[in-house]
Tab-separated table of C-alpha atoms (C1' of nucleotides) in Angstrom:
chain	number	residue	atom	x	y	z
A	83	MET	CA	26.020	-7.340	19.696
A	84	PRO	CA	24.544	-8.312	16.360
A	85	GLU	CA	21.450	-10.089	17.569
A	86	GLN	CA	19.500	-11.212	20.611
A	87	THR	CA	19.874	-14.918	21.258
A	88	GLU	CA	16.469	-16.396	20.656
A	89	PHE	CA	14.601	-19.281	22.188
A	90	PRO	CA	14.452	-21.871	19.434
A	91	ILE	CA	10.840	-22.671	20.302
A	92	SER	CA	8.506	-20.194	18.654
A	93	PRO	CA	9.365	-17.719	15.859
A	94	VAL	CA	7.570	-14.929	17.792
A	95	PRO	CA	3.935	-14.484	16.780
A	96	PRO	CA	3.272	-11.340	14.729
A	97	LYS	CA	1.227	-8.698	16.493
A	98	GLY	CA	-1.846	-9.382	14.401
A	99	ALA	CA	-1.667	-13.071	15.197
A	100	VAL	CA	-1.851	-12.366	18.922
A	101	GLN	CA	-4.983	-10.326	18.432
A	102	ARG	CA	-6.552	-13.109	16.457
A	103	LEU	CA	-5.691	-15.623	19.170
A	104	SER	CA	-8.184	-13.803	21.360
A	105	LEU	CA	-10.796	-14.157	18.638
A	106	TYR	CA	-10.079	-17.854	18.183
A	107	LEU	CA	-10.409	-18.319	21.901
A	108	ARG	CA	-13.781	-16.653	22.016
A	109	GLU	CA	-15.093	-18.638	19.093
A	110	LEU	CA	-13.718	-21.901	20.457
A	111	ARG	CA	-15.431	-21.340	23.781
A	112	LYS	CA	-18.693	-20.814	21.978
A	113	SER	CA	-18.258	-23.880	19.791
A	114	ALA	CA	-17.251	-26.008	22.761
A	115	SER	CA	-20.240	-24.853	24.770
A	116	GLU	CA	-22.437	-25.927	21.896
A	117	GLY	CA	-21.061	-29.436	22.225
A	118	ARG	CA	-18.552	-29.414	19.383
A	119	ASP	CA	-15.295	-31.140	20.286
A	120	ARG	CA	-13.222	-30.705	17.143
A	121	ILE	CA	-12.971	-27.908	14.612
A	122	SER	CA	-11.092	-27.278	11.375
A	123	SER	CA	-9.205	-24.210	10.249
A	124	THR	CA	-11.715	-23.818	7.453
A	125	ARG	CA	-14.652	-23.655	9.810
A	126	LEU	CA	-12.902	-21.399	12.282
A	127	GLY	CA	-12.033	-19.164	9.360
A	128	LYS	CA	-15.609	-18.922	8.190
A	129	LEU	CA	-16.786	-17.940	11.646
A	130	LEU	CA	-14.202	-15.188	11.874
A	131	ASP	CA	-13.997	-14.104	8.256
A	132	LEU	CA	-10.432	-15.314	7.856
A	133	LYS	CA	-8.685	-17.488	5.286
A	134	PRO	CA	-7.961	-21.036	6.501
A	135	ALA	CA	-4.261	-20.610	5.843
A	136	GLN	CA	-4.207	-17.606	8.127
A	137	VAL	CA	-5.822	-19.590	10.895
A	138	ARG	CA	-3.352	-22.447	10.567
A	139	LYS	CA	-0.366	-20.121	10.447
A	140	ASP	CA	-1.533	-18.293	13.564
A	141	LEU	CA	-2.132	-21.514	15.454
A	142	SER	CA	1.206	-22.911	14.355
A	143	TYR	CA	2.889	-20.355	16.607
A	144	LEU	CA	1.494	-22.308	19.527
A	145	GLY	CA	3.593	-25.327	18.585
A	146	GLN	CA	1.786	-28.567	17.846
A	147	ALA	CA	-1.840	-27.477	18.043
A	148	GLY	CA	-3.842	-29.652	15.676
A	149	GLN	CA	-3.777	-33.072	14.119
A	150	PRO	CA	-3.381	-33.534	10.354
A	151	GLY	CA	-6.467	-35.113	8.891
A	152	VAL	CA	-8.458	-34.417	12.025
A	153	GLY	CA	-8.426	-30.742	12.952
A	154	TYR	CA	-8.113	-29.048	16.295
A	155	VAL	CA	-9.539	-30.409	19.538
A	156	CYS	CA	-11.495	-27.489	20.966
A	157	GLN	CA	-10.699	-27.981	24.637
A	158	ASP	CA	-7.014	-28.595	23.996
A	159	LEU	CA	-6.782	-25.533	21.806
A	160	ILE	CA	-8.565	-23.386	24.361
A	161	GLY	CA	-6.049	-24.403	26.994
A	162	LEU	CA	-3.124	-23.878	24.673
A	163	ILE	CA	-4.197	-20.396	23.660
A	164	GLN	CA	-4.889	-19.435	27.256
A	165	ARG	CA	-1.443	-20.574	28.321
A	166	THR	CA	0.107	-18.658	25.458
A	167	LEU	CA	-1.758	-15.460	26.188
A	168	GLY	CA	-1.186	-15.845	29.917
A	169	THR	CA	-4.900	-15.907	30.719
A	170	ASP	CA	-4.815	-19.345	32.287
A	171	ARG	CA	-4.933	-17.639	35.638
A	172	LYS	CA	-6.849	-14.781	37.280
A	173	TRP	CA	-5.672	-11.220	36.789
A	174	PRO	CA	-6.681	-8.546	39.278
A	175	VAL	CA	-7.099	-5.130	37.674
A	176	ALA	CA	-7.188	-1.595	39.062
A	177	LEU	CA	-9.599	0.914	37.597
A	178	VAL	CA	-8.569	4.550	37.712
A	179	GLY	CA	-11.267	7.024	36.807
A	180	CYS	CA	-14.881	6.308	37.739
A	181	GLY	CA	-16.789	8.717	35.536
A	182	LYS	CA	-19.263	7.577	32.924
A	183	ILE	CA	-16.996	5.121	31.195
A	184	GLY	CA	-15.367	3.878	34.367
A	185	GLN	CA	-18.718	3.122	35.931
A	186	ALA	CA	-19.852	1.275	32.837
A	187	LEU	CA	-16.707	-0.832	33.059
A	188	LEU	CA	-17.389	-1.525	36.738
A	189	GLY	CA	-20.735	-2.947	35.756
A	190	TYR	CA	-19.517	-4.714	32.658
A	191	GLY	CA	-19.926	-8.457	32.957
A	192	GLY	CA	-17.545	-9.398	30.177
A	193	PHE	CA	-14.315	-9.296	32.161
A	194	ASP	CA	-14.867	-11.982	34.765
A	195	PRO	CA	-15.368	-14.898	32.364
A	196	GLN	CA	-11.980	-14.119	30.819
A	197	GLY	CA	-10.283	-14.132	34.181
A	198	PHE	CA	-10.112	-10.401	34.746
A	199	GLN	CA	-11.461	-8.822	37.876
A	200	ILE	CA	-11.538	-5.188	38.863
A	201	VAL	CA	-10.460	-5.374	42.482
A	202	ALA	CA	-9.987	-1.695	43.228
A	203	ALA	CA	-11.420	1.535	41.842
A	204	PHE	CA	-10.092	5.065	42.192
A	205	ASP	CA	-11.068	8.625	41.412
A	206	SER	CA	-9.932	12.098	42.370
A	207	ASP	CA	-13.391	13.671	42.573
A	208	PRO	CA	-14.527	13.900	46.211
A	209	ASP	CA	-18.119	13.423	45.084
A	210	ILE	CA	-17.264	10.069	43.546
A	211	VAL	CA	-14.807	8.812	46.157
A	212	GLY	CA	-16.647	6.758	48.709
A	213	THR	CA	-19.505	5.712	46.445
A	214	ALA	CA	-20.195	2.006	46.155
A	215	HIS	CA	-20.483	0.077	42.920
A	216	GLY	CA	-21.334	-3.532	43.471
A	217	ALA	CA	-18.873	-4.827	46.033
A	218	LEU	CA	-16.380	-2.042	45.451
A	219	THR	CA	-16.057	1.356	47.067
A	220	VAL	CA	-14.262	4.032	45.093
A	221	GLN	CA	-11.069	5.113	46.830
A	222	ASP	CA	-9.083	8.288	46.537
A	223	VAL	CA	-6.534	8.078	43.766
A	224	ASP	CA	-3.791	8.913	46.252
A	225	GLN	CA	-4.139	5.399	47.599
A	226	VAL	CA	-3.536	3.745	44.274
A	227	ALA	CA	0.139	2.973	44.778
A	228	ASP	CA	-0.483	1.353	48.148
A	229	SER	CA	-3.289	-0.701	46.761
A	230	ILE	CA	-1.321	-1.885	43.761
A	231	ARG	CA	1.526	-3.118	45.916
A	232	ARG	CA	-0.644	-4.642	48.598
A	233	GLN	CA	-2.899	-6.511	46.192
A	234	GLY	CA	-0.223	-7.469	43.700
A	235	ILE	CA	-1.980	-5.699	40.842
A	236	ARG	CA	-0.094	-5.608	37.554
A	237	LEU	CA	-2.754	-4.277	35.161
A	238	ALA	CA	-4.714	-1.026	35.238
A	239	ILE	CA	-7.529	0.543	33.279
A	240	VAL	CA	-7.212	4.287	32.801
A	241	ALA	CA	-10.556	6.009	32.290
A	242	VAL	CA	-9.767	9.531	33.410
A	243	PRO	CA	-10.224	12.731	31.370
A	244	ALA	CA	-7.716	13.336	28.599
A	245	ASP	CA	-5.802	16.046	30.414
A	246	ALA	CA	-5.175	13.846	33.440
A	247	ALA	CA	-4.280	10.661	31.609
A	248	GLN	CA	-0.540	11.033	31.130
A	249	ALA	CA	0.035	12.046	34.761
A	250	THR	CA	-2.146	9.206	35.970
A	251	ALA	CA	-0.254	6.741	33.827
A	252	ASP	CA	3.114	8.016	35.024
A	253	ARG	CA	1.943	7.521	38.557
A	254	LEU	CA	0.780	3.989	37.874
A	255	VAL	CA	4.068	3.090	36.253
A	256	LEU	CA	5.927	4.444	39.231
A	257	ALA	CA	3.776	2.217	41.426
A	258	GLY	CA	4.849	-0.781	39.394
A	259	ILE	CA	1.987	-1.299	36.956
A	260	GLU	CA	3.100	-3.317	33.925
A	261	GLY	CA	0.177	-2.923	31.546
A	262	ILE	CA	-2.400	-0.207	30.921
A	263	LEU	CA	-5.688	-0.356	29.063
A	264	ASN	CA	-6.210	3.263	28.105
A	265	PHE	CA	-9.635	4.734	27.420
A	266	ALA	CA	-8.491	8.335	27.496
A	267	PRO	CA	-8.209	9.998	24.089
A	268	VAL	CA	-4.473	10.548	24.410
A	269	VAL	CA	-1.402	8.621	23.356
A	270	LEU	CA	0.430	7.659	26.526
A	271	VAL	CA	4.182	7.955	26.240
A	272	LEU	CA	5.722	5.494	28.667
A	273	PRO	CA	8.821	3.361	29.115
A	274	LYS	CA	8.994	0.575	26.539
A	275	THR	CA	8.795	-1.981	29.350
A	276	VAL	CA	5.197	-0.983	30.040
A	277	ARG	CA	2.544	-2.352	27.687
A	278	VAL	CA	-0.262	-0.080	26.590
A	279	VAL	CA	-3.401	-0.938	24.672
A	280	ALA	CA	-5.596	1.948	23.600
A	281	VAL	CA	-9.354	1.841	23.243
A	282	ASP	CA	-10.484	4.996	21.546
A	283	LEU	CA	-14.166	5.512	20.940
A	284	ALA	CA	-14.128	8.551	18.681
A	285	ILE	CA	-11.266	7.238	16.586
A	286	GLY	CA	-13.252	4.129	15.788
A	287	LEU	CA	-15.927	6.284	14.242
A	288	GLU	CA	-13.385	8.249	12.249
A	289	GLN	CA	-11.966	5.069	10.772
A	290	LEU	CA	-15.475	4.069	9.846
A	291	VAL	CA	-16.135	7.352	8.057
A	292	PHE	CA	-12.967	7.037	6.035
A	293	GLY	CA	-13.948	3.553	4.964
A	294	VAL	CA	-17.496	4.559	4.139
A	295	VAL	CA	-16.493	7.586	2.091
A	296	ARG	CA	-13.773	5.603	0.324
A	297	GLN	CA	-16.219	2.840	-0.453
A	298	LEU	CA	-18.214	5.158	-2.699
A	299	GLU	CA	-15.641	7.023	-4.752
A	300	ASN	CA	-13.446	3.983	-5.208
A	301	GLY	CA	-14.794	0.453	-5.880
B	73	MET	CA	-9.415	-8.203	-15.392
B	74	PRO	CA	-5.807	-7.890	-14.343
B	75	GLU	CA	-6.090	-4.742	-12.272
B	76	GLN	CA	-8.406	-1.966	-11.132
B	77	THR	CA	-7.708	1.301	-12.902
B	78	GLU	CA	-6.472	3.657	-10.223
B	79	PHE	CA	-6.771	7.386	-9.709
B	80	PRO	CA	-3.260	8.694	-10.231
B	81	ILE	CA	-3.585	10.992	-7.223
B	82	SER	CA	-2.824	9.154	-4.020
B	83	PRO	CA	-1.143	5.730	-3.689
B	84	VAL	CA	-3.843	4.618	-1.227
B	85	PRO	CA	-2.876	5.116	2.417
B	86	PRO	CA	-2.069	1.873	4.275
B	87	LYS	CA	-4.552	0.894	6.934
B	88	GLY	CA	-2.197	1.795	9.751
B	89	ALA	CA	-1.633	5.221	8.282
B	90	VAL	CA	-5.347	5.981	8.386
B	91	GLN	CA	-5.457	5.114	12.057
B	92	ARG	CA	-2.546	7.371	12.742
B	93	LEU	CA	-4.194	10.228	10.868
B	94	SER	CA	-6.770	10.295	13.644
B	95	LEU	CA	-3.993	10.539	16.181
B	96	TYR	CA	-2.260	13.333	14.314
B	97	LEU	CA	-5.538	15.181	14.131
B	98	ARG	CA	-6.084	14.952	17.864
B	99	GLU	CA	-2.584	16.095	18.648
B	100	LEU	CA	-2.729	18.927	16.137
B	101	ARG	CA	-5.921	20.233	17.665
B	102	LYS	CA	-4.285	20.263	21.049
B	103	SER	CA	-1.161	21.971	19.776
B	104	ALA	CA	-3.200	24.533	17.849
B	105	SER	CA	-5.348	25.289	20.872
B	106	GLU	CA	-2.163	25.948	22.811
B	107	GLY	CA	-1.272	28.611	20.310
B	108	ARG	CA	1.247	26.718	18.203
B	109	ASP	CA	0.861	27.405	14.503
B	110	ARG	CA	3.529	25.173	12.974
B	111	ILE	CA	4.874	21.769	13.908
B	112	SER	CA	7.565	19.407	12.647
B	113	SER	CA	7.385	15.685	11.996
B	114	THR	CA	9.963	15.203	14.718
B	115	ARG	CA	7.852	16.950	17.309
B	116	LEU	CA	4.655	15.256	16.235
B	117	GLY	CA	6.505	11.974	16.405
B	118	LYS	CA	7.689	12.606	19.944
B	119	LEU	CA	4.162	13.394	21.078
B	120	LEU	CA	2.810	10.197	19.586
B	121	ASP	CA	5.775	7.909	20.068
B	122	LEU	CA	6.421	7.539	16.342
B	123	LYS	CA	9.509	7.895	14.182
B	124	PRO	CA	9.664	11.147	12.210
B	125	ALA	CA	9.932	9.247	8.933
B	126	GLN	CA	6.701	7.456	9.714
B	127	VAL	CA	4.941	10.738	10.323
B	128	ARG	CA	6.178	12.247	7.068
B	129	LYS	CA	5.273	9.186	5.053
B	130	ASP	CA	1.781	9.111	6.516
B	131	LEU	CA	1.238	12.787	5.834
B	132	SER	CA	2.601	12.457	2.334
B	133	TYR	CA	-0.520	10.471	1.426
B	134	LEU	CA	-2.445	13.702	1.839
B	135	GLY	CA	-0.543	15.250	-1.061
B	136	GLN	CA	1.419	18.408	-0.401
B	137	ALA	CA	1.031	18.792	3.341
B	138	GLY	CA	4.111	20.502	4.710
B	139	GLN	CA	6.840	22.872	3.679
B	140	PRO	CA	10.493	21.845	3.545
B	141	GLY	CA	12.534	23.696	6.090
B	142	VAL	CA	9.417	24.947	7.836
B	143	GLY	CA	7.228	22.060	8.882
B	144	TYR	CA	3.476	21.681	8.837
B	145	VAL	CA	1.028	24.522	9.422
B	146	CYS	CA	-1.273	23.184	12.137
B	147	GLN	CA	-4.549	24.622	10.902
B	148	ASP	CA	-3.921	23.654	7.295
B	149	LEU	CA	-3.010	20.149	8.293
B	150	ILE	CA	-6.076	19.808	10.485
B	151	GLY	CA	-8.295	20.750	7.575
B	152	LEU	CA	-6.470	18.461	5.204
B	153	ILE	CA	-6.739	15.452	7.483
B	154	GLN	CA	-10.402	16.123	8.180
B	155	ARG	CA	-11.169	16.291	4.477
B	156	THR	CA	-9.261	13.076	3.905
B	157	LEU	CA	-10.997	11.210	6.689
B	158	GLY	CA	-14.364	12.650	5.725
B	159	THR	CA	-14.904	14.274	9.107
B	160	ASP	CA	-15.141	17.805	7.714
B	161	ARG	CA	-18.900	17.506	8.135
B	162	LYS	CA	-21.344	16.262	10.785
B	163	TRP	CA	-22.221	12.571	10.954
B	164	PRO	CA	-25.435	11.458	12.613
B	165	VAL	CA	-25.130	8.091	14.329
B	166	ALA	CA	-27.659	5.529	15.501
B	167	LEU	CA	-27.073	3.679	18.761
B	168	VAL	CA	-28.520	0.195	19.038
B	169	GLY	CA	-28.411	-1.318	22.504
B	170	CYS	CA	-28.840	0.909	25.543
B	171	GLY	CA	-27.576	-1.287	28.348
B	172	LYS	CA	-24.581	-0.348	30.484
B	173	ILE	CA	-22.227	0.382	27.646
B	174	GLY	CA	-24.842	1.993	25.442
B	175	GLN	CA	-25.841	4.375	28.184
B	176	ALA	CA	-22.243	5.296	28.855
B	177	LEU	CA	-21.861	6.109	25.169
B	178	LEU	CA	-24.996	8.245	25.265
B	179	GLY	CA	-23.415	10.302	28.013
B	180	TYR	CA	-19.958	10.335	26.476
B	181	GLY	CA	-18.921	13.829	25.563
B	182	GLY	CA	-16.121	12.868	23.231
B	183	PHE	CA	-18.141	12.321	20.070
B	184	ASP	CA	-19.600	15.770	19.432
B	185	PRO	CA	-16.297	17.651	19.122
B	186	GLN	CA	-15.301	15.235	16.347
B	187	GLY	CA	-18.520	15.816	14.464
B	188	PHE	CA	-20.387	12.718	15.559
B	189	GLN	CA	-23.794	12.913	17.121
B	190	ILE	CA	-26.002	10.124	18.354
B	191	VAL	CA	-29.369	11.166	16.980
B	192	ALA	CA	-31.396	8.055	17.764
B	193	ALA	CA	-31.155	5.266	20.329
B	194	PHE	CA	-32.797	1.858	20.292
B	195	ASP	CA	-33.292	-1.158	22.497
B	196	SER	CA	-35.473	-4.245	22.563
B	197	ASP	CA	-36.052	-4.327	26.320
B	198	PRO	CA	-39.470	-2.846	27.166
B	199	ASP	CA	-38.057	-1.582	30.460
B	200	ILE	CA	-35.476	0.497	28.619
B	201	VAL	CA	-37.590	1.644	25.674
B	202	GLY	CA	-39.137	4.982	26.494
B	203	THR	CA	-36.527	6.100	28.988
B	204	ALA	CA	-34.909	9.456	28.364
B	205	HIS	CA	-31.184	10.100	28.226
B	206	GLY	CA	-30.380	13.723	27.725
B	207	ALA	CA	-32.430	14.895	24.767
B	208	LEU	CA	-33.011	11.380	23.444
B	209	THR	CA	-35.735	8.875	24.194
B	210	VAL	CA	-34.930	5.235	23.597
B	211	GLN	CA	-37.104	3.766	20.833
B	212	ASP	CA	-38.058	0.210	20.119
B	213	VAL	CA	-35.528	-1.475	17.870
B	214	ASP	CA	-38.279	-2.296	15.404
B	215	GLN	CA	-38.267	1.334	14.405
B	216	VAL	CA	-34.614	1.406	13.535
B	217	ALA	CA	-35.010	0.970	9.769
B	218	ASP	CA	-37.534	3.775	9.526
B	219	SER	CA	-35.388	6.067	11.562
B	220	ILE	CA	-32.276	5.351	9.540
B	221	ARG	CA	-33.974	6.175	6.280
B	222	ARG	CA	-35.824	9.199	7.557
B	223	GLN	CA	-32.795	10.772	9.224
B	224	GLY	CA	-30.277	9.783	6.589
B	225	ILE	CA	-28.145	7.888	9.073
B	226	ARG	CA	-25.186	5.983	7.629
B	227	LEU	CA	-23.302	4.937	10.767
B	228	ALA	CA	-24.423	2.820	13.700
B	229	ILE	CA	-23.016	1.770	17.037
B	230	VAL	CA	-23.891	-1.773	18.080
B	231	ALA	CA	-23.866	-2.261	21.854
B	232	VAL	CA	-26.214	-5.205	22.252
B	233	PRO	CA	-25.406	-8.535	23.974
B	234	ALA	CA	-23.181	-10.929	22.051
B	235	ASP	CA	-25.922	-13.307	21.064
B	236	ALA	CA	-27.996	-10.575	19.464
B	237	ALA	CA	-25.200	-8.769	17.672
B	238	GLN	CA	-25.097	-10.573	14.333
B	239	ALA	CA	-28.864	-10.397	13.837
B	240	THR	CA	-28.854	-6.730	14.809
B	241	ALA	CA	-26.087	-6.002	12.355
B	242	ASP	CA	-27.833	-7.885	9.557
B	243	ARG	CA	-30.888	-5.804	10.186
B	244	LEU	CA	-28.950	-2.560	10.099
B	245	VAL	CA	-27.268	-3.500	6.851
B	246	LEU	CA	-30.622	-4.291	5.327
B	247	ALA	CA	-31.789	-0.850	6.403
B	248	GLY	CA	-28.890	0.699	4.519
B	249	ILE	CA	-26.276	1.297	7.202
B	250	GLU	CA	-22.786	1.595	5.716
B	251	GLY	CA	-20.555	1.457	8.783
B	252	ILE	CA	-20.799	-0.223	12.168
B	253	LEU	CA	-18.854	0.423	15.357
B	254	ASN	CA	-19.210	-2.881	17.168
B	255	PHE	CA	-18.922	-3.182	20.943
B	256	ALA	CA	-20.339	-6.696	21.124
B	257	PRO	CA	-17.747	-9.429	21.728
B	258	VAL	CA	-18.445	-11.123	18.396
B	259	VAL	CA	-16.929	-10.927	14.945
B	260	LEU	CA	-19.641	-9.610	12.633
B	261	VAL	CA	-19.677	-11.319	9.253
B	262	LEU	CA	-21.142	-8.853	6.768
B	263	PRO	CA	-20.938	-7.920	3.086
B	264	LYS	CA	-17.556	-6.451	2.190
B	265	THR	CA	-19.259	-3.200	1.240
B	266	VAL	CA	-20.065	-2.543	4.894
B	267	ARG	CA	-17.252	-1.237	7.076
B	268	VAL	CA	-16.895	-2.602	10.580
B	269	VAL	CA	-14.656	-1.420	13.376
B	270	ALA	CA	-14.585	-3.531	16.515
B	271	VAL	CA	-14.018	-2.238	20.020
B	272	ASP	CA	-13.502	-5.165	22.315
B	273	LEU	CA	-12.935	-4.501	25.976
B	274	ALA	CA	-11.906	-7.937	27.190
B	275	ILE	CA	-9.624	-8.535	24.229
B	276	GLY	CA	-7.697	-5.416	25.054
B	277	LEU	CA	-6.868	-6.867	28.459
B	278	GLU	CA	-5.818	-10.168	26.918
B	279	GLN	CA	-3.398	-8.413	24.597
B	280	LEU	CA	-2.013	-6.627	27.612
B	281	VAL	CA	-1.449	-9.840	29.510
B	282	PHE	CA	0.385	-11.395	26.610
B	283	GLY	CA	2.660	-8.396	26.405
B	284	VAL	CA	3.262	-8.309	30.140
B	285	VAL	CA	4.072	-11.992	30.423
B	286	ARG	CA	6.277	-11.841	27.325
B	287	GLN	CA	8.100	-8.852	28.732
B	288	LEU	CA	9.487	-10.940	31.561
B	289	GLU	CA	10.645	-14.158	29.918
B	290	ASN	CA	12.007	-12.393	26.865
B	291	GLY	CA	13.950	-9.050	26.958
C	241	DG	C1'	21.050	24.760	10.020
C	242	DT	C1'	16.284	22.762	10.062
C	243	DG	C1'	12.900	20.347	7.687
C	244	DT	C1'	9.936	17.912	4.009
C	245	DG	C1'	9.125	14.402	0.335
C	246	DT	C1'	10.351	10.132	-1.628
C	247	DG	C1'	12.574	6.233	-4.088
C	248	DA	C1'	14.784	2.287	-2.511
C	249	DA	C1'	15.932	-1.092	1.006
C	250	DA	C1'	14.384	-3.679	4.810
C	251	DA	C1'	11.164	-5.821	7.591
C	252	DA	C1'	6.775	-7.711	8.618
C	253	DC	C1'	2.872	-10.024	7.404
C	254	DT	C1'	-0.227	-12.877	4.495
C	255	DT	C1'	-1.184	-16.189	1.086
C	256	DC	C1'	-0.031	-20.030	-1.624
C	257	DA	C1'	0.918	-24.757	-2.501
C	258	DC	C1'	2.128	-29.033	-1.271
C	259	DA	C1'	4.239	-32.792	1.635
C	260	DG	C1'	2.625	-35.759	4.822
C	261	DC	C1'	-0.680	-37.617	8.290
C	262	DT	C1'	-5.488	-39.886	9.435
D	233	DA	C1'	-11.560	-38.306	1.003
D	234	DG	C1'	-10.149	-34.301	4.509
D	235	DC	C1'	-6.859	-31.914	7.280
D	236	DT	C1'	-2.600	-29.725	9.433
D	237	DG	C1'	2.069	-27.634	9.266
D	238	DT	C1'	5.318	-25.039	6.734
D	239	DG	C1'	8.836	-23.362	3.409
D	240	DA	C1'	8.567	-20.272	-0.225
D	241	DA	C1'	6.403	-16.690	-2.763
D	242	DG	C1'	3.898	-12.631	-2.742
D	243	DT	C1'	2.223	-8.457	-0.748
D	244	DT	C1'	2.082	-4.692	2.371
D	245	DT	C1'	4.143	-1.612	5.619
D	246	DT	C1'	7.972	0.546	7.825
D	247	DT	C1'	12.461	2.479	7.863
D	248	DC	C1'	16.329	4.492	5.801
D	249	DA	C1'	18.969	8.008	3.484
D	250	DC	C1'	19.418	11.705	0.708
D	251	DA	C1'	17.910	15.359	-2.749
D	252	DC	C1'	16.061	19.561	-2.337
D	253	DA	C1'	13.577	23.778	-0.170
D	254	DC	C1'	13.477	27.497	3.381
DNA sequence: GTGTGTGAAAAACTTCACAGCT
DNA sequence: AGCTGTGAAGTTTTTCACACAC
């Protein structure tokens, strides 16, 4: 077969555009909360350090998003982006690994406003299992599959040590998890049907060093 | 001026390649520690879910990195990547913001092995200033400029609340910081001479949701 | 045979520039 | 005037395919 038949609707947003949609959303929420009801691509670009054309191109993947001569209506755009990203509903999330990072995530207040809620937490360490964090009690990781099925969880955060990450992820996939946010410093190799987003703390610093060193020798 | 005169040496690694260098480095360290002394682009690719051609192209930016018919010598490649990234020496780092995330970073053991060390921590909350975390005592953020100059710090981690992030970053830049790892859910707008890498927790989940939802409707 | 390095082709992404709407 | 949407141009990045080395 030469090609996949394609929905005629949207020409598939590039990967980078999807990331920026999240940034637009955040900025739009802020602007809206400050009482602004319309915004232009130029202004949005200034706030996010992007060229206006980039903003318009990204938003054009949403279909009709703005009005020529007027700009974008903040509330409408917020709704449109949320529907596109799939965050126009609540997403329960499982947390696996409740060490330092996992516990920080349990206490992190930034998830709820975006519709994400950690509804179950797991660890393999007997000293950690059974401890309470807010409303949640850490369960043994052996119960993760049950919990995922029972609570209809589709997303998981992996915050276990590096050497346990791949096995943990395999297990989650087997239990039906469709997306993993990975904090372990390992590249997870998983079926292409499972989405993975990596958050790597040390690598961020390495990228920074490269840029800083480059900055000096080059212009 | 039509064009910047360029060092004839390396054709400037693409941004994505630099990110992958960090991944290669991590994987090479693991392989080396398991006793392997040579590795092929095919194998490295399998471990990181990349095509062999991509691996070779990335490594070719380092200059002569491997040997035809043989592969890459792990230790040599490790050294070469470290020199390229600039991580062949120690980098002291300042941490600004010692709330939940900041404290988790203070306890995170993953920085030291890569040559990064948090050597000073700051906060503006009087309840947090003065508390000890390991060998460090949290200082008042007003002392950050002094500390940066005195300790020759060039990199900072920003882990303050969103509404304080831009002002904090401005302050750090004024104090001479050259690179910022930003955990606050805000896009920092700074001079182009300052490198910024963003780590956004909620955005990672949003990207995941988009991928998961897309996965179903499309193939 | 296995394996790298690389020019060239292909694909993906960004930026431009302008038609058209308010 | 100001603004969006978009085809086309321009740029960057990935992938291919093969010459050459062990």
